[in-house]
Amino acid sequence: MKAVVYNGPRDVSVKNVPDARIEQPNDVVVKITTTNICGSDLHMYEGRTDFKPGGVFGHENTGEVVEVGPGISRIKKGDQVSLPFNIGCGFCKNCEAGLTAFCLTVYPGMAGAAYGFAGMGPFPGGQAEYLRVPYGDFNCLRLPEDAREKQDDYAFLSDIFPTGWHCTRLAGLQPGDSIVIYGAGPVGLMAALSAMIQGASKVMVVDRHPDRLALAEKIGCIPIDDSKASPVEQVLAQTRGEGADRGCECVGYQCHEPHGREIPNLTMNNLVGSVRFTGGIGVVGIFLPKDPGGADQLAKQGEIAFDMGLFWFKGQSIGTGQANIKHYNRRLRNLIHAGRAKPSWIISHRLPLEQAPMAYQHFDARDNGWTKVILKPAA
């Protein structure tokens, strides 16, 4: 089968790899119909992680079940399914608590596993024609009868829509709250959509790319261009000097100031300044224990100079970590099915799998108009 293979920093190609197959009784094999390029893929693409050459990218996957193992009882051949990027067993103490991003079974010695993701197991990704799904009964979310009609919307259930929603929950968002979201990439835009659905009174989105800020404005958010003036001052001006009730970090450890200089602590400290006393902050932008390509010695060790004094003085709280996709995906699926959510509004490019190398180049460069790329292996 064909798949997007990582050869080295900023070098991917579509190659033939061994076919996905049933390896355990509880496996299923899914024919991938839509798979997305995620901002998290760019960390690996740029060589900023320990992702090994020869590995297959792709953790945002949707498709059709074509084979089931003898231990599968619920999922059937022909089912249209969304696949959470984090692979859970369903029975360890973390999975039982709904913390499927931290499964203790699937990747022994590590809390958590994922497809095509650095440090999260040997599982090939789904930027390929087919994907093996362990614990298929647990990990496959069956899609309703409009699965093909709304596939580009359902494609967001595997990661970024639940992750954006998760960020607002980590921040403690309540109806009527104001919220500021740092980063108008795909996850930040999903956090903005999630906040609008949940009844936020004011949603401010900080970025500097006009195309991304325009997408935020399209759904009723207030765009804040941090290349024009201090984003903290702009948020304070929007909130009568008080600061936002809640804040979301949707950028991660490779955040930059407007002139392109990488400053790993930039968004975290801006959030402390932007959020009011006793407000809440959610962090889903990726921060890693080690970053050999980090901008300074602290960053190389996965550390940042955090404004702990002001954070403590303001009595704020922070929630962090990868989204437990299964905690949210069924309800978010229902919102899409009912027409209450249409996350596909951020898609800029729908491409066949063979064009993935070109798509990675443009998406990595943040070229204008390349806001979200989805790949269609079955096209």
Coordinates of C-alpha atoms in Angstrom, one line a residue:
M1 CA 0.0 0.0 0.0
K2 CA 1.0 3.6 -0.4
A3 CA 1.8 5.8 2.6
V4 CA 3.5 9.2 3.5
V5 CA 6.9 8.2 4.8
Y6 CA 9.3 10.4 6.8
N7 CA 12.8 10.4 5.4
G8 CA 14.4 13.1 7.5
P9 CA 13.9 16.8 8.4
R10 CA 11.5 18.4 5.8
D11 CA 11.6 15.4 3.6
V12 CA 8.6 13.1 3.1
S13 CA 7.6 11.0 0.2
V14 CA 4.8 8.7 -0.8
K15 CA 6.2 5.1 -0.9
N16 CA 5.0 1.5 -0.9
V17 CA 5.0 0.1 2.6
P18 CA 3.8 -3.3 4.0
D19 CA 0.0 -3.6 3.9
A20 CA -1.9 -3.0 7.1
R21 CA -3.2 -6.3 8.4
I22 CA -4.9 -8.0 11.3
E23 CA -2.2 -8.8 13.9
Q24 CA -4.3 -9.4 17.0
P25 CA -7.9 -10.8 17.4
N26 CA -9.2 -7.4 18.5
D27 CA -7.8 -5.5 15.4
V28 CA -9.7 -4.0 12.6
V29 CA -8.3 -2.7 9.2
V30 CA -9.7 0.5 7.9
K31 CA -9.5 1.8 4.3
I32 CA -8.6 5.4 4.8
T33 CA -10.9 7.8 2.9
T34 CA -9.8 11.1 4.6
T35 CA -6.6 11.8 6.6
N36 CA -5.4 15.3 7.7
I37 CA -2.1 17.0 8.0
C38 CA -1.9 18.3 11.5
G39 CA 0.2 21.1 13.1
S40 CA 1.6 18.4 15.3
D41 CA 2.9 16.6 12.2
L42 CA 5.0 19.7 11.5
H43 CA 7.1 19.3 14.6
M44 CA 8.1 15.8 13.4
Y45 CA 8.4 16.9 9.8
E46 CA 10.8 19.7 10.8
G47 CA 13.0 17.2 12.7
R48 CA 12.2 18.6 16.1
T49 CA 11.3 15.2 17.6
D50 CA 12.7 11.7 17.8
F51 CA 10.4 10.4 15.0
K52 CA 12.4 7.7 13.2
P53 CA 13.1 7.9 9.4
G54 CA 10.9 5.3 7.6
G55 CA 7.9 5.9 9.9
V56 CA 4.5 6.7 8.5
F57 CA 2.8 10.0 9.5
G58 CA -0.9 10.5 10.1
H59 CA -3.0 10.6 13.3
E60 CA -6.2 12.3 12.0
N61 CA -7.9 9.4 10.3
T62 CA -11.4 8.5 8.9
G63 CA -12.5 5.6 6.7
E64 CA -14.3 2.4 6.1
V65 CA -13.8 -0.9 7.9
V66 CA -12.7 -3.5 5.4
E67 CA -11.5 -6.3 7.8
V68 CA -12.2 -7.3 11.4
G69 CA -10.4 -9.7 13.7
P70 CA -12.1 -12.7 15.3
G71 CA -12.3 -10.9 18.6
I72 CA -14.3 -8.0 17.2
S73 CA -18.1 -8.1 18.1
R74 CA -19.4 -4.6 17.6
I75 CA -17.7 -3.1 14.6
K76 CA -18.7 -4.5 11.2
K77 CA -17.2 -4.5 7.7
G78 CA -18.6 -1.5 5.8
D79 CA -18.9 0.7 8.9
Q80 CA -17.8 4.3 8.3
V81 CA -15.7 5.2 11.3
S82 CA -13.6 8.0 12.9
L83 CA -10.5 6.9 14.7
P84 CA -9.3 8.9 17.8
F85 CA -5.6 9.7 17.4
N86 CA -4.9 8.3 20.9
I87 CA -5.2 4.5 21.0
G88 CA -6.8 3.2 24.1
C89 CA -7.4 -0.3 25.5
G90 CA -10.7 0.5 27.2
F91 CA -10.0 -1.4 30.4
C92 CA -6.9 0.1 32.2
K93 CA -7.6 2.5 35.1
N94 CA -7.0 5.5 33.0
C95 CA -9.2 4.4 30.1
E96 CA -12.0 3.5 32.6
A97 CA -11.7 7.0 34.0
G98 CA -12.1 8.5 30.5
L99 CA -8.4 9.4 30.2
T100 CA -7.7 7.5 27.0
A101 CA -4.8 9.8 26.1
F102 CA -3.0 8.2 28.9
C103 CA -3.8 4.5 28.3
L104 CA -1.5 2.2 30.3
T105 CA -1.8 -0.9 28.2
V106 CA -1.4 -0.2 24.5
Y107 CA 2.3 1.0 24.7
P108 CA 3.9 -0.6 27.7
G109 CA 6.1 1.6 29.7
M110 CA 4.4 4.8 28.5
A111 CA 1.1 6.4 29.4
G112 CA -0.5 6.9 26.0
A113 CA -0.2 5.7 22.4
A114 CA -1.0 7.2 19.0
Y115 CA -0.7 6.6 15.3
G116 CA 2.3 8.0 13.6
F117 CA 3.4 10.1 16.5
A118 CA 6.9 10.6 18.0
G119 CA 7.4 8.8 21.4
M120 CA 3.9 7.2 21.4
G121 CA 4.6 3.7 20.1
P122 CA 5.4 1.8 17.0
F123 CA 2.0 2.3 15.4
P124 CA 2.1 3.4 11.7
G125 CA 0.1 6.5 10.9
G126 CA -2.9 6.7 8.6
Q127 CA -1.6 9.0 5.9
A128 CA -1.8 5.8 3.9
E129 CA -4.3 3.7 2.0
Y130 CA -5.1 1.4 5.0
L131 CA -4.6 1.5 8.8
R132 CA -4.5 -1.2 11.4
V133 CA -6.6 -0.2 14.4
P134 CA -5.9 -2.0 17.7
Y135 CA -8.8 -2.6 20.1
G136 CA -11.1 -1.9 17.3
D137 CA -14.4 -2.2 19.1
F138 CA -13.3 0.4 21.6
N139 CA -11.4 2.8 19.3
C140 CA -13.7 3.0 16.3
L141 CA -16.4 5.6 16.5
R142 CA -19.2 4.6 14.1
L143 CA -20.5 7.5 12.0
P144 CA -24.2 8.0 11.0
E145 CA -25.8 7.6 7.7
D146 CA -24.6 11.0 6.4
A147 CA -20.9 9.9 6.9
R148 CA -20.0 10.3 3.2
E149 CA -22.0 13.5 2.7
K150 CA -20.3 15.2 5.8
Q151 CA -17.0 13.3 5.8
D152 CA -14.9 16.5 5.7
D153 CA -16.7 17.6 8.9
Y154 CA -16.4 14.2 10.6
A155 CA -12.7 14.1 9.7
F156 CA -12.1 16.6 12.4
L157 CA -13.4 14.2 15.2
S158 CA -10.1 12.3 15.3
D159 CA -8.2 15.1 16.8
I160 CA -8.5 18.8 16.4
F161 CA -12.2 19.4 17.1
P162 CA -12.1 17.4 20.4
T163 CA -8.7 19.0 21.1
G164 CA -10.0 22.5 20.7
W165 CA -13.0 21.6 22.8
H166 CA -10.7 20.0 25.4
C167 CA -8.7 23.3 25.7
T168 CA -11.8 25.3 26.5
R169 CA -12.7 22.7 29.2
L170 CA -9.2 22.8 30.7
A171 CA -9.6 26.5 30.9
G172 CA -12.9 26.1 32.7
L173 CA -15.1 28.0 30.2
Q174 CA -18.6 28.7 31.2
P175 CA -21.5 30.2 29.2
G176 CA -21.1 34.0 29.3
D177 CA -17.3 33.9 29.8
S178 CA -14.9 35.8 27.6
I179 CA -12.0 33.8 26.3
V180 CA -8.7 34.6 24.5
I181 CA -7.2 31.9 22.2
Y182 CA -3.5 32.2 21.3
G183 CA -3.0 30.6 17.9
A184 CA -5.3 30.6 14.9
G185 CA -4.0 27.4 13.4
P186 CA -6.4 24.5 13.0
V187 CA -6.6 23.7 16.8
G188 CA -7.0 27.3 17.8
L189 CA -9.8 27.7 15.3
M190 CA -11.5 24.6 16.7
A191 CA -11.1 26.0 20.2
A192 CA -12.8 29.2 18.9
L193 CA -15.6 27.2 17.3
S194 CA -16.0 25.2 20.6
A195 CA -16.2 28.4 22.6
M196 CA -18.8 29.9 20.4
I197 CA -20.9 26.7 20.6
Q198 CA -20.6 26.7 24.4
G199 CA -21.9 30.3 24.7
A200 CA -18.8 32.4 25.3
S201 CA -19.7 36.0 25.4
K202 CA -16.6 37.2 23.6
V203 CA -14.0 35.1 21.7
M204 CA -10.7 36.8 20.9
V205 CA -8.2 35.0 18.7
V206 CA -4.5 36.0 18.6
D207 CA -2.4 35.4 15.5
R208 CA -0.6 37.3 12.8
H209 CA -1.6 35.5 9.6
P210 CA -4.4 37.4 7.9
D211 CA -6.0 34.3 6.3
R212 CA -6.3 32.6 9.6
L213 CA -7.6 35.6 11.5
A214 CA -10.2 36.0 8.7
L215 CA -11.4 32.5 9.4
A216 CA -11.8 33.3 13.1
E217 CA -13.7 36.5 12.2
K218 CA -16.0 34.5 9.9
I219 CA -17.6 32.7 12.9
G220 CA -17.9 35.9 15.0
C221 CA -14.6 36.0 16.8
I222 CA -12.6 39.1 17.4
P223 CA -9.3 38.9 15.5
I224 CA -6.2 40.2 17.4
D225 CA -3.1 40.7 15.2
D226 CA -0.1 40.5 17.5
S227 CA 2.2 42.0 14.8
K228 CA 0.3 45.3 15.2
A229 CA 0.6 45.9 18.9
S230 CA 1.0 43.9 22.2
P231 CA -1.7 41.2 22.3
V232 CA -1.9 41.5 26.0
E233 CA -2.7 45.2 25.7
Q234 CA -5.3 44.5 23.0
V235 CA -7.0 41.9 25.1
L236 CA -7.1 44.2 28.1
A237 CA -8.6 46.9 25.9
Q238 CA -11.3 44.5 24.8
T239 CA -12.1 43.6 28.4
R240 CA -12.2 47.0 30.1
G241 CA -8.7 46.4 31.6
E242 CA -9.8 43.2 33.4
G243 CA -8.5 40.5 31.2
A244 CA -10.3 37.5 29.6
D245 CA -12.1 35.1 31.9
R246 CA -10.4 32.2 30.2
G247 CA -7.4 31.6 27.9
C248 CA -6.2 28.9 25.5
E249 CA -2.7 28.0 24.4
C250 CA -2.9 26.4 21.0
V251 CA 0.6 27.1 19.7
G252 CA 3.1 25.1 21.7
Y253 CA 6.8 25.1 22.2
Q254 CA 7.7 26.5 18.7
C255 CA 5.9 29.8 19.2
H256 CA 7.5 32.9 17.5
E257 CA 7.3 36.6 17.9
P258 CA 6.1 38.5 14.9
H259 CA 9.6 38.9 13.3
G260 CA 10.1 35.1 13.3
R261 CA 12.3 34.7 16.4
E262 CA 11.4 31.6 18.4
I263 CA 10.5 32.4 22.0
P264 CA 9.2 29.2 23.7
N265 CA 7.7 30.9 26.7
L266 CA 6.0 33.7 24.7
T267 CA 2.4 32.5 24.6
M268 CA 2.3 31.1 28.1
N269 CA 3.5 34.4 29.6
N270 CA 1.2 36.4 27.3
L271 CA -1.7 34.3 28.6
V272 CA -0.8 35.1 32.2
G273 CA -1.0 38.7 31.3
S274 CA -4.1 38.4 29.2
V275 CA -6.3 36.4 31.7
R276 CA -7.9 38.1 34.6
F277 CA -7.2 37.4 38.3
T278 CA -8.5 33.9 39.3
G279 CA -9.1 33.1 35.6
G280 CA -8.3 29.7 34.0
I281 CA -5.9 28.7 31.2
G282 CA -6.0 25.6 29.1
V283 CA -2.9 24.4 27.3
V284 CA -3.1 21.9 24.4
G285 CA -0.2 23.3 22.3
I286 CA 2.5 20.7 22.4
F287 CA 5.4 21.1 24.9
L288 CA 7.9 18.2 25.0
P289 CA 10.2 17.0 27.7
K290 CA 13.2 17.5 25.4
D291 CA 13.7 19.6 22.3
P292 CA 17.3 19.3 20.9
G293 CA 16.5 22.1 18.4
G294 CA 15.3 24.4 21.1
A295 CA 16.0 28.2 21.0
D296 CA 18.0 28.2 24.3
Q297 CA 19.3 25.8 26.9
L298 CA 16.1 25.8 28.9
A299 CA 14.1 24.9 25.8
K300 CA 16.5 22.1 24.9
Q301 CA 15.5 20.5 28.2
G302 CA 11.8 21.1 27.6
E303 CA 11.7 24.0 30.1
I304 CA 10.6 27.6 29.8
A305 CA 11.1 30.7 31.9
F306 CA 7.5 31.0 33.2
D307 CA 6.1 34.1 34.8
M308 CA 5.3 32.1 38.0
G309 CA 5.2 35.2 40.2
L310 CA 2.4 37.0 38.3
F311 CA 0.6 33.7 37.7
W312 CA 0.6 33.0 41.5
F313 CA -0.3 36.6 42.4
K314 CA -3.3 36.5 40.1
G315 CA -4.6 33.2 41.5
Q316 CA -4.9 31.7 38.1
S317 CA -5.2 28.0 37.3
I318 CA -3.8 25.9 34.4
G319 CA -5.0 22.6 32.9
T320 CA -2.7 20.9 30.4
G321 CA -2.3 17.7 28.3
Q322 CA -3.5 15.9 25.2
A323 CA -7.2 15.6 24.6
N324 CA -8.9 12.3 25.6
I325 CA -10.6 12.1 22.2
K326 CA -13.2 9.5 23.2
H327 CA -14.4 11.7 26.1
Y328 CA -15.7 14.1 23.5
N329 CA -16.0 12.6 20.0
R330 CA -19.4 11.0 20.3
R331 CA -21.1 14.2 21.4
L332 CA -19.2 16.3 18.9
R333 CA -20.2 13.8 16.2
N334 CA -23.9 14.4 17.2
L335 CA -23.4 18.2 16.8
I336 CA -22.1 17.7 13.3
H337 CA -24.9 15.3 12.4
A338 CA -27.5 17.7 13.7
G339 CA -26.0 20.6 11.7
R340 CA -24.9 22.5 14.9
A341 CA -21.2 22.3 14.0
K342 CA -19.4 22.5 10.6
P343 CA -15.7 22.4 11.4
S344 CA -14.8 21.9 7.7
W345 CA -15.0 25.7 7.2
I346 CA -11.3 25.9 7.8
I347 CA -10.3 23.4 5.1
S348 CA -8.2 25.1 2.4
H349 CA -7.0 22.1 0.3
R350 CA -8.3 18.7 -0.5
L351 CA -5.6 16.7 -2.2
P352 CA -4.8 13.1 -3.2
L353 CA -2.2 11.3 -1.1
E354 CA 0.4 11.6 -3.8
Q355 CA 0.5 15.4 -3.3
A356 CA 1.3 15.1 0.4
P357 CA 5.0 16.2 0.0
M358 CA 4.0 19.4 -1.7
A359 CA 1.3 20.0 0.9
Y360 CA 3.8 19.6 3.8
Q361 CA 6.1 22.2 2.2
H362 CA 3.3 24.8 1.9
F363 CA 1.7 24.1 5.3
D364 CA 5.1 24.1 7.1
A365 CA 5.9 27.5 5.5
R366 CA 2.5 28.9 6.7
D367 CA 2.0 30.0 3.1
N368 CA -1.0 32.3 2.7
G369 CA -4.2 30.3 2.2
W370 CA -2.8 27.0 3.5
T371 CA -4.9 26.8 6.6
K372 CA -5.9 23.1 6.7
V373 CA -5.0 20.3 4.4
I374 CA -6.9 17.0 4.1
L375 CA -5.7 14.1 2.0
K376 CA -7.9 11.6 0.1
P377 CA -6.0 8.3 -0.2
A378 CA -9.0 6.6 -1.9
A379 CA -9.4 9.4 -4.5

